[in-house]
Amino acid sequence: MAALEEEFTLSSIVLSAGPEGLLGVEQSDETDQFLVTDSGRTVILYKVSDHKPLGSWSVKQGQIITCPAVCNFQTREYIVVHDNKVLRIWNNEDVNLDKVFKATHGNYFAYVQMFNSRILTKYTLLLGQDENSVIESFTASVDRKFISVMSLSSDGCIYETLIPIRPTDPEKNQSLVRSLLLKAVVSGNTQNGVALTALDQDHVAVLGSPLAASKECLSVWNIKFQTLQTSKELPQGTSGQLWYYGENLFMLHGKSLTVIPYKCEVSSLAGALGKLKHGQDPGTHVMPRFVNWETPQGCGLGFQNSEQSRRILRRRKIEVSLQPEVPPSKQLLSTIMEDSEKHIEVEVRKFLALKRTPDFHTVIGDTVTGLLERCKAEPSFYPRNCLMQLIQTHALSYSLCPDLMEIALIKKDVQLLQLCLQQFPDVPESVTCACLKIFLSIGDDSLQETDVSMESVFDCSNSVHDEKMEEQTEILQNGFNPEEDKCNNCDQELNKKPQDETKESTSCPVVPKRAALLNAILHSAYSETFLLPHLKDIPAQHITLFLKYLYFLYLKCSENATMTLPGIHSPTLNQIMDWICLLLDANVTVVVMMPEAKRLLINLYKLVKSQISVYSELNKIEVSFRELQKLNQEKNNRGLYSIEVLELF
């Protein structure tokens, strides 16, 4: 017999529920803990057994959560999306959501659950005589053969639709019919909508106004015997939302989150009619709850000897004999645990040549995890070529295999680190800075022996110029050279420099392979707040070298009319300027104390002043065009013809 126990409120905290209620209630990694996401800025973790919250996290003022928070049961982390584009991941120890891991826009493939489906089948639901009815709520369950969808329509009835898991003709648009389960369980004039959820195979919970009452109620119905089991009035009203986890029903009653425990005994006709006995006579036989009609029951009717029974047994023998062969993915996973690096490389190449299956990303992640675990267990085992092939499948991310870059950093494998920075959108700022340290400190001789990608490096053969630095600084100003913006002291310092220093400052300060590695750093994603503390740990001489390279890139950009570098994936002007500012913000007190960095700082100072001048003039032009647009609008409004002279400079 189904029963609703005494309700209780999880907390006196008033949740920010909008017109459509809460965003969602989701199960946490503990059985009695749940994540509640309101329609504003807050996610709260509740423990049902203690009737109180365990933690609360909010996004910043002006931001809004746009997706219910969920739990990753493997990593025990929480995930939420705010403003429809920013993804946050945190755990119980984190306090401020603004300081946790962040990914934006499309940089999510690491957090997508892949479904094992190879076909797409479209269905059309036939409503029958009730063509005007609208589905207001639905719930679904899956067994070995069918997907059962129960829907609550606007006519107040509950219908069931069965969708086969293996359709006969998947390429054809197929039609589905629905059958009536329960009739007139709610009225159609519920103010805040209705909700439906399945409790078990025999019972459903319905939230709405019954036909005989005007107030909203939570009702439990037995769909097997078509009877109302129990109901509870909700006088403060609800949001028309209902969730069910772990024998607990969650709803927004008034302004508070309310929990109603649900209990159910074995479903039987006597229980459905309220006549279930608490005891049972000795010697009585208990019938099973469910009957498998494909299994011969042998009730003395000669069923086992019938032709139907023989057909069933024959079909089962055929199914047993047709055992599928071991899939290539499992063969690959078994190979990486014991075979040699060369053989593993061959098997990986064979696997990648096969047609991709829906579980491709999962197999790639498991393969990399297996390889890394063996790397840790066997220090001499390091299948770089296999790892390079797997990274280039675009199926990996840092979050999926954080040990990959950790091992590459230990081995100082700059080739693998460069590829990870190019392929992974979610590399933490601490790892990015660790890569930068290695790229700046590794010797030129070691770099010559490595094979790094040079796509982002342009031809540096003509990087030495005969012009003096004074002429070069005029180019920096992009056609604008106001006399009042000149720095006399800086010009005096620059005029004192010898000719060899001029050539040195206008030539690339690093070898091409190091430039390719540094370009990978410039292209990496970062958050300024989390990057600055790690930049302070880089030695001053390396910071100076990086600044010289960035200044050289800026000079090369200024030579081009489009303000871009000629390489295929060369850094942009914005990336160059952003990193110059980041390095100076983090290390200016150290760099100013270095005599060899004095001339570089003077050049960077004039660089910044030239950028300010350019943007200042652009702002003036923008204002002038706005005034021109305003004048044109006024002319159109007056319907008169006039000639206007606009002086831009």
XYZ file of C-alpha atoms in Angstrom:
649
model
C 0.000 0.000 0.000
C 1.457 3.368 -1.020
C 1.650 6.075 1.633
C 2.894 9.638 1.948
C 4.594 10.289 5.271
C 4.751 13.523 7.231
C 6.229 16.357 5.195
C 9.087 18.546 6.379
C 10.880 21.647 5.175
C 14.567 21.334 4.419
C 15.424 24.865 5.492
C 13.902 28.186 6.390
C 15.967 29.767 3.629
C 13.682 31.443 1.103
C 14.749 30.260 -2.326
C 14.828 32.581 -5.306
C 12.116 30.937 -7.365
C 10.960 32.734 -10.465
C 7.591 32.455 -12.219
C 8.550 28.992 -13.440
C 9.807 27.774 -10.050
C 13.185 26.215 -9.355
C 15.669 25.231 -12.024
C 16.016 21.741 -10.614
C 16.720 19.243 -7.838
C 19.439 16.664 -8.549
C 20.964 13.735 -6.659
C 24.398 14.291 -5.119
C 27.111 11.657 -4.657
C 25.631 10.753 -1.241
C 22.283 8.989 -1.010
C 20.625 11.567 1.253
C 22.215 14.697 -0.224
C 20.672 16.735 -3.033
C 21.604 19.792 -5.097
C 18.917 22.466 -5.326
C 19.306 25.187 -7.969
C 17.082 28.220 -7.682
C 16.162 30.462 -10.598
C 18.620 33.170 -9.560
C 22.244 32.872 -8.497
C 22.432 30.118 -5.867
C 23.079 26.370 -5.610
C 22.418 24.747 -2.213
C 23.484 21.283 -1.061
C 20.956 19.765 1.348
C 21.186 16.713 3.595
C 17.702 15.289 3.937
C 18.359 13.262 7.085
C 19.496 16.380 8.979
C 16.851 18.689 7.413
C 19.458 21.376 6.795
C 21.811 22.710 4.112
C 25.454 21.598 4.009
C 26.726 24.266 1.665
C 25.703 27.132 -0.574
C 27.385 28.634 -3.631
C 26.399 31.705 -5.621
C 27.563 33.341 -8.806
C 28.442 37.039 -8.854
C 25.902 39.849 -8.840
C 24.684 40.417 -12.374
C 25.161 36.760 -13.359
C 22.357 34.191 -13.447
C 22.381 30.409 -13.362
C 20.795 29.015 -16.519
C 21.074 25.250 -15.984
C 20.460 23.048 -12.918
C 23.584 22.004 -11.052
C 24.461 18.321 -11.386
C 26.955 15.997 -9.705
C 29.739 14.033 -11.370
C 29.562 10.812 -9.362
C 33.030 9.657 -10.454
C 34.943 12.784 -9.442
C 32.471 13.893 -6.731
C 32.405 17.367 -8.268
C 29.501 19.695 -9.023
C 28.846 21.302 -12.406
C 26.680 24.306 -13.259
C 26.225 26.689 -16.201
C 25.518 30.390 -15.809
C 24.652 33.049 -18.390
C 24.147 30.291 -21.001
C 27.868 30.148 -21.780
C 30.060 29.729 -18.679
C 30.553 26.325 -17.057
C 31.795 26.037 -13.471
C 33.136 22.924 -11.702
C 33.715 22.786 -7.934
C 33.632 20.535 -4.888
C 32.636 20.784 -1.225
C 35.913 22.460 -0.220
C 35.452 25.399 -2.599
C 33.854 28.551 -1.221
C 33.762 31.083 -4.071
C 32.388 30.032 -7.464
C 34.311 32.859 -9.097
C 37.590 31.120 -8.207
C 36.780 27.597 -9.379
C 37.406 26.004 -12.768
C 35.728 27.833 -15.643
C 35.092 26.937 -19.270
C 33.232 29.057 -21.795
C 31.166 28.590 -24.954
C 31.858 25.253 -26.741
C 34.722 24.033 -24.553
C 32.611 21.366 -22.825
C 33.187 17.712 -25.043
C 34.964 16.509 -21.664
C 31.642 16.727 -19.791
C 29.196 15.191 -22.295
C 27.636 11.801 -21.545
C 27.837 9.592 -24.635
C 24.905 7.274 -25.335
C 25.391 3.884 -26.929
C 23.172 4.441 -29.946
C 24.024 3.978 -33.603
C 20.794 5.013 -35.252
C 18.383 7.928 -35.249
C 14.716 7.030 -35.527
C 11.883 9.555 -35.769
C 8.394 8.862 -34.466
C 5.046 10.593 -34.847
C 2.698 10.368 -31.862
C -0.932 9.780 -32.892
C -3.297 11.425 -30.401
C -6.416 9.712 -31.718
C -9.712 11.403 -30.895
C -8.078 13.884 -28.475
C -6.175 15.835 -31.118
C -6.586 19.108 -29.202
C -4.986 17.824 -26.007
C -1.499 19.009 -25.088
C 1.147 17.083 -23.153
C 1.828 19.060 -19.970
C 4.193 16.666 -18.188
C 5.811 13.311 -18.857
C 8.113 10.701 -17.340
C 9.960 7.781 -18.920
C 11.511 4.449 -17.967
C 13.570 1.893 -19.888
C 13.672 -1.898 -19.852
C 15.353 -4.411 -22.158
C 12.982 -3.955 -25.086
C 10.983 -0.751 -24.728
C 11.087 2.844 -23.575
C 7.888 3.505 -21.656
C 6.724 7.126 -21.778
C 3.860 8.159 -19.497
C 2.363 11.565 -20.244
C -0.142 13.771 -18.442
C -2.274 15.637 -20.973
C -4.349 18.768 -20.704
C -7.529 16.653 -20.561
C -6.417 15.422 -17.111
C -5.659 11.838 -18.246
C -2.457 9.801 -18.086
C -1.408 7.939 -21.232
C 1.357 5.439 -21.963
C 3.393 5.091 -25.147
C 5.817 2.224 -25.823
C 8.837 2.919 -28.043
C 10.858 -0.123 -29.175
C 14.581 0.069 -28.442
C 15.370 -1.839 -31.649
C 12.966 -0.579 -34.336
C 12.198 -2.794 -37.306
C 12.806 -0.079 -39.897
C 14.985 2.658 -38.315
C 15.274 4.734 -41.494
C 11.522 5.221 -41.815
C 9.441 7.729 -39.890
C 7.217 5.580 -37.734
C 3.928 6.232 -35.938
C 3.178 5.603 -32.280
C -0.134 5.229 -30.520
C -0.841 5.912 -26.869
C -3.017 3.941 -24.505
C -5.061 5.319 -21.616
C -3.718 4.454 -18.154
C -5.703 6.717 -15.816
C -8.680 8.893 -16.594
C -9.382 12.355 -15.165
C -6.786 12.449 -12.376
C -6.479 16.271 -12.363
C -8.531 19.189 -13.556
C -7.469 21.342 -16.441
C -7.660 24.657 -14.550
C -4.605 24.228 -12.295
C -3.055 27.663 -11.883
C 0.632 26.710 -11.802
C 0.578 23.682 -14.068
C 0.745 19.980 -13.315
C 3.557 17.490 -12.852
C 3.924 13.735 -13.195
C 6.639 11.356 -12.002
C 6.917 7.577 -11.813
C 7.498 6.146 -8.337
C 7.822 2.479 -9.267
C 6.379 0.100 -11.830
C 2.883 0.316 -10.345
C 2.595 3.830 -8.912
C 2.785 7.404 -10.172
C 2.684 10.720 -8.322
C 0.584 13.563 -9.729
C 0.821 17.195 -8.670
C -2.199 19.346 -9.443
C -5.802 20.115 -8.524
C -8.100 17.064 -8.423
C -11.528 17.273 -9.987
C -13.291 17.282 -6.618
C -11.087 19.954 -5.000
C -9.931 23.445 -5.818
C -6.648 23.358 -3.879
C -3.532 21.744 -5.240
C -2.801 18.208 -4.064
C -0.101 15.595 -4.323
C -1.757 12.308 -5.270
C -0.400 8.775 -5.608
C -2.196 6.488 -8.070
C -1.927 2.762 -8.655
C -1.869 2.331 -12.424
C -2.264 -1.450 -12.219
C -5.577 -1.347 -10.366
C -6.702 2.171 -11.433
C -7.119 3.392 -7.835
C -6.141 6.455 -5.819
C -3.814 5.341 -3.028
C -3.314 8.543 -1.061
C -3.248 12.302 -1.423
C -2.038 15.357 0.501
C -3.342 18.903 0.252
C -0.901 21.722 -0.429
C -2.729 24.874 0.715
C 0.190 27.255 0.086
C 0.349 26.327 -3.577
C 3.216 24.937 -5.647
C 5.245 25.825 -8.714
C 3.923 22.846 -10.658
C 7.266 21.032 -10.326
C 7.926 17.615 -8.807
C 11.126 15.570 -8.327
C 11.586 12.066 -6.917
C 14.876 10.654 -5.573
C 15.593 7.981 -3.020
C 12.006 7.544 -1.741
C 11.619 11.308 -1.316
C 9.350 13.657 -3.246
C 10.601 17.237 -3.616
C 8.437 20.245 -4.402
C 8.271 23.974 -3.830
C 5.426 24.454 -1.327
C 4.865 28.164 -0.990
C 8.369 29.639 -0.850
C 10.069 26.716 0.909
C 11.476 23.480 -0.441
C 9.356 20.661 1.000
C 10.166 16.958 1.179
C 7.487 14.272 1.450
C 8.816 10.731 2.064
C 7.091 7.998 0.076
C 6.705 4.373 1.192
C 5.115 1.483 -0.654
C 4.480 -2.155 0.191
C 4.013 -4.961 -2.303
C 1.307 -4.082 -4.828
C -1.709 -6.380 -4.764
C -5.439 -6.118 -5.375
C -6.164 -6.310 -1.640
C -3.705 -3.527 -0.953
C -5.151 -1.385 -3.731
C -8.592 -1.767 -2.147
C -7.255 -1.009 1.327
C -7.678 -4.582 2.624
C -4.065 -5.745 2.821
C -3.476 -7.863 5.933
C -0.380 -7.148 7.998
C 0.090 -10.806 8.721
C -0.108 -13.938 6.607
C -1.263 -17.426 7.486
C 1.477 -20.068 7.716
C 1.806 -22.276 4.713
C 0.340 -19.834 2.198
C 2.153 -19.432 -1.116
C 3.306 -15.952 -2.109
C 2.940 -15.259 -5.794
C 5.696 -13.271 -7.500
C 5.083 -9.602 -8.249
C 5.898 -9.929 -11.937
C 5.346 -12.748 -14.393
C 7.758 -13.409 -17.249
C 5.430 -14.617 -19.967
C 8.347 -15.850 -22.067
C 9.301 -18.380 -19.375
C 7.212 -21.605 -19.187
C 5.437 -21.565 -15.822
C 4.491 -25.297 -15.769
C 1.107 -25.015 -14.037
C 0.031 -28.582 -14.888
C -1.522 -27.535 -18.221
C 1.098 -29.230 -20.415
C 2.556 -25.850 -21.441
C 6.136 -27.107 -21.486
C 5.268 -29.644 -24.156
C 3.455 -27.210 -26.379
C 4.719 -25.947 -29.713
C 5.011 -22.423 -28.295
C 7.362 -23.633 -25.597
C 9.569 -25.396 -28.118
C 9.770 -22.265 -30.264
C 10.829 -20.192 -27.246
C 13.523 -22.665 -26.256
C 14.757 -22.912 -29.852
C 15.050 -19.129 -30.115
C 16.997 -18.938 -26.875
C 19.437 -21.599 -28.061
C 20.070 -19.586 -31.204
C 20.660 -16.411 -29.140
C 23.167 -18.221 -26.938
C 25.050 -19.669 -29.913
C 25.370 -16.275 -31.603
C 27.748 -14.771 -29.036
C 29.319 -11.535 -30.326
C 33.059 -11.359 -30.856
C 35.249 -9.213 -28.658
C 34.941 -5.603 -29.911
C 38.117 -3.798 -31.068
C 37.904 -1.349 -28.162
C 38.231 -4.118 -25.573
C 41.057 -5.708 -27.560
C 42.904 -2.380 -27.523
C 42.429 -1.922 -23.776
C 43.846 -5.385 -23.111
C 46.797 -4.726 -25.434
C 48.025 -1.563 -23.734
C 48.436 -3.297 -20.386
C 51.084 -5.839 -21.406
C 52.426 -5.461 -24.964
C 55.452 -3.500 -26.171
C 55.353 0.152 -27.218
C 55.787 -0.732 -30.897
C 52.935 -3.234 -30.883
C 50.690 -0.825 -28.981
C 51.425 1.875 -31.559
C 50.377 -0.471 -34.360
C 47.159 -1.462 -32.582
C 46.281 2.170 -31.862
C 46.779 3.034 -35.515
C 44.500 0.143 -36.539
C 41.819 1.205 -34.087
C 41.876 4.814 -35.259
C 41.473 3.635 -38.851
C 38.151 1.943 -38.021
C 34.780 3.674 -38.347
C 34.034 5.735 -35.275
C 31.404 4.345 -32.920
C 29.270 6.312 -30.421
C 31.569 5.234 -27.576
C 34.686 6.475 -29.399
C 35.417 9.282 -26.923
C 35.007 6.936 -23.983
C 37.376 4.366 -25.492
C 40.011 7.027 -26.223
C 39.795 8.297 -22.640
C 40.097 4.777 -21.213
C 43.053 4.037 -23.501
C 44.970 7.135 -22.425
C 44.193 6.411 -18.772
C 45.530 2.865 -19.164
C 48.702 4.091 -20.848
C 49.352 6.670 -18.144
C 48.788 4.157 -15.358
C 51.357 1.887 -16.950
C 53.745 4.866 -17.315
C 53.537 5.422 -13.572
C 54.061 1.752 -12.801
C 56.914 1.328 -15.332
C 59.194 4.421 -15.510
C 60.857 3.120 -18.677
C 57.500 2.867 -20.482
C 56.638 6.096 -22.313
C 54.672 5.599 -25.576
C 54.938 9.154 -26.878
C 53.862 8.301 -30.430
C 50.687 6.602 -29.189
C 49.851 9.534 -26.952
C 50.419 11.966 -29.827
C 48.037 10.004 -32.051
C 45.365 9.879 -29.356
C 45.618 13.604 -28.605
C 45.145 14.445 -32.273
C 41.753 12.684 -32.302
C 40.262 15.803 -30.603
C 38.526 13.459 -28.143
C 40.572 14.408 -25.074
C 40.858 17.319 -22.672
C 42.903 18.165 -19.620
C 40.001 17.379 -17.307
C 39.664 13.918 -18.829
C 43.355 13.001 -18.377
C 45.213 15.471 -16.114
C 48.069 13.010 -15.587
C 49.041 13.317 -19.256
C 50.528 16.805 -18.997
C 51.910 16.038 -15.540
C 54.001 13.175 -16.923
C 55.029 15.279 -19.927
C 56.199 18.057 -17.592
C 58.273 15.588 -15.566
C 59.906 14.262 -18.736
C 60.185 17.797 -20.213
C 58.548 16.579 -23.405
C 58.018 19.962 -25.064
C 56.599 18.374 -28.211
C 53.774 16.703 -26.282
C 53.212 19.793 -24.138
C 52.873 21.984 -27.221
C 50.300 19.609 -28.698
C 48.307 19.530 -25.434
C 48.234 23.334 -25.273
C 46.977 23.440 -28.853
C 44.305 20.743 -28.409
C 43.066 21.128 -24.815
C 40.765 24.085 -24.097
C 40.729 23.613 -20.313
C 44.404 23.633 -19.269
C 44.702 25.217 -15.781
C 46.743 28.383 -15.429
C 49.240 26.650 -13.117
C 50.001 24.043 -15.785
C 50.275 26.738 -18.466
C 52.897 28.546 -16.379
C 54.753 25.280 -15.731
C 54.921 24.762 -19.510
C 56.136 28.358 -19.955
C 58.984 27.776 -17.479
C 60.174 24.736 -19.431
C 59.842 26.480 -22.798
C 61.975 29.392 -21.561
C 64.594 27.352 -19.686
C 65.262 24.476 -22.075
C 68.566 24.809 -23.941
C 68.836 25.571 -27.635
C 70.755 22.330 -28.199
C 67.923 20.296 -26.715
C 65.403 22.158 -28.831
C 67.252 21.314 -32.017
C 66.705 17.607 -31.300
C 62.943 17.951 -30.851
C 60.272 17.970 -33.536
C 57.778 20.704 -32.697
C 55.052 22.183 -34.871
C 56.274 25.324 -36.666
C 52.934 26.427 -38.165
C 52.698 29.498 -35.932
C 56.220 30.764 -36.720
C 56.773 33.095 -39.659
C 60.009 33.483 -41.617
C 62.534 35.259 -39.388
C 65.307 35.400 -42.010
C 64.573 39.060 -42.796
C 64.028 40.142 -39.209
C 67.198 42.304 -38.984
C 66.585 45.832 -40.241
C 68.950 48.620 -41.239
C 66.665 51.367 -40.033
C 67.373 53.118 -36.776
C 65.062 52.642 -33.821
C 63.813 56.214 -34.141
C 62.404 55.381 -37.559
C 60.953 52.147 -36.227
C 59.077 53.911 -33.460
C 57.376 56.077 -36.068
C 56.015 52.901 -37.649
C 54.695 51.843 -34.269
C 52.263 54.733 -34.254
C 50.409 53.347 -37.276
C 50.449 56.546 -39.327
C 49.818 58.929 -36.419
C 52.748 60.831 -34.897
C 51.674 63.854 -32.817
C 54.609 65.878 -31.557
C 53.155 66.350 -28.086
C 53.248 62.589 -27.367
C 57.030 62.304 -27.689
C 58.974 61.433 -24.560
C 62.169 63.523 -24.572
C 63.899 61.421 -21.959
C 63.062 58.233 -23.804
C 64.311 59.694 -27.101
C 67.575 60.695 -25.443
C 68.058 57.211 -24.086
C 67.334 55.651 -27.458
C 69.697 58.034 -29.288
C 72.594 56.935 -27.074
C 72.417 53.255 -28.055
C 75.023 51.821 -30.446
C 74.169 50.299 -33.832
C 74.686 46.672 -32.724
C 72.064 47.084 -30.000
C 69.661 48.385 -32.621
C 70.091 45.260 -34.725
C 69.790 43.071 -31.642
C 66.514 44.689 -30.575
C 64.990 44.346 -34.050
C 65.919 40.690 -34.541
C 64.142 37.682 -33.069
C 65.597 37.065 -29.579
C 64.765 33.322 -29.598
C 65.340 30.459 -32.009
C 62.371 29.467 -34.216
C 61.515 26.303 -32.270
C 61.371 28.198 -28.986
C 59.209 30.804 -30.723
C 56.788 28.033 -31.764
C 56.527 26.848 -28.154
C 55.967 30.372 -26.838
C 53.254 30.934 -29.449
C 51.398 27.929 -28.024
C 51.421 29.716 -24.662
C 50.045 32.900 -26.237
C 47.143 30.956 -27.776
C 46.191 29.161 -24.546
C 43.045 30.146 -22.628
C 43.442 31.686 -19.190
C 41.843 33.728 -16.453
C 43.904 36.752 -15.441
C 43.027 36.298 -11.761
C 44.431 32.764 -11.627
C 47.366 33.353 -14.000
C 49.058 36.326 -12.310
C 50.159 34.509 -9.091
C 51.938 31.807 -11.116
C 53.707 34.323 -13.381
C 55.464 35.735 -10.305
C 57.318 32.439 -9.846
C 59.122 32.656 -13.203
C 62.789 33.827 -12.962
C 63.447 37.443 -13.923
C 65.834 36.597 -16.784
C 63.183 34.381 -18.360
C 60.560 37.106 -17.989
C 62.907 39.530 -19.742
C 63.486 37.065 -22.582
C 59.748 36.561 -23.023
C 59.138 40.334 -23.016
C 61.807 40.798 -25.682
C 60.115 38.188 -27.838
C 56.717 39.809 -27.345
C 58.161 43.213 -28.249
C 59.682 41.700 -31.377
C 56.279 40.246 -32.327
C 54.707 43.654 -31.859
C 57.259 45.241 -34.196
C 56.517 42.608 -36.820
C 52.789 43.245 -36.478
C 53.339 46.960 -36.924
C 55.135 46.404 -40.225
C 52.016 44.800 -41.683
C 49.145 47.008 -42.791
C 46.659 44.514 -41.355
C 48.490 44.484 -37.988
C 48.781 40.680 -38.166
C 51.656 38.216 -38.453
C 52.056 36.178 -41.641
C 52.124 32.747 -39.933
C 49.231 30.289 -40.263
C 48.457 30.291 -36.538
C 50.540 33.267 -35.465
C 49.601 35.240 -32.327
C 47.263 38.167 -32.726
C 48.024 41.717 -31.694
C 45.553 41.498 -28.801
C 47.240 38.352 -27.482
C 50.648 40.021 -27.670
C 49.511 43.143 -25.823
C 47.609 41.164 -23.187
C 50.653 39.055 -22.332
C 52.931 42.103 -22.181
C 50.577 43.631 -19.632
C 50.308 40.386 -17.666
C 54.077 39.934 -17.420
C 54.639 43.536 -16.368
C 51.824 43.444 -13.802
C 53.260 40.318 -12.207
C 56.992 41.176 -12.330
C 57.438 44.932 -12.760
C 59.185 45.359 -9.376
C 61.744 42.733 -10.349
C 62.286 43.772 -13.953
C 62.940 47.463 -13.130
C 65.890 46.418 -10.954
C 67.646 44.651 -13.852
C 70.044 46.936 -15.788
C 69.787 44.827 -18.943
C 66.007 45.374 -18.977
C 66.208 49.199 -18.901
C 66.160 49.714 -22.667
C 63.394 47.119 -23.064
C 61.207 48.941 -20.553
C 61.757 52.236 -22.387
C 60.701 50.611 -25.660
C 57.636 49.078 -24.018
C 56.768 52.453 -22.536
C 56.779 54.081 -25.973
C 54.831 51.097 -27.302
C 52.058 51.644 -24.786
C 51.984 55.387 -25.446
C 51.651 54.762 -29.167
C 48.754 52.379 -28.551
C 47.053 54.969 -26.364
C 47.446 57.559 -29.109
C 45.980 55.252 -31.733
C 42.967 54.326 -29.634
C 42.450 57.948 -28.626
C 42.229 59.000 -32.260
C 39.946 56.075 -33.042
C 37.623 57.211 -30.280
C 37.583 60.713 -31.757
C 36.684 59.310 -35.172
C 33.935 57.207 -33.618
C 32.442 60.244 -31.917
C 32.654 62.210 -35.167
C 30.794 59.524 -37.077
C 28.111 59.406 -34.409
C 27.631 63.160 -34.763
C 27.423 62.752 -38.520
C 24.791 60.056 -38.136
C 22.844 62.281 -35.773
C 22.948 65.152 -38.238
C 21.723 62.894 -41.031
C 18.811 61.761 -38.894
C 17.863 65.360 -38.112
C 18.051 66.223 -41.817
C 15.712 63.368 -42.655
C 13.296 64.450 -39.966
C 13.179 68.056 -41.271
C 12.766 66.957 -44.857
C 15.233 69.694 -45.923
C 18.393 69.568 -48.009
C 21.627 70.908 -46.566
C 25.386 70.528 -46.963
C 27.296 69.794 -43.778
C 31.096 70.032 -43.437
C 32.576 67.716 -40.804
C 36.199 68.299 -39.798
C 37.794 65.123 -38.465
C 41.226 66.514 -37.608
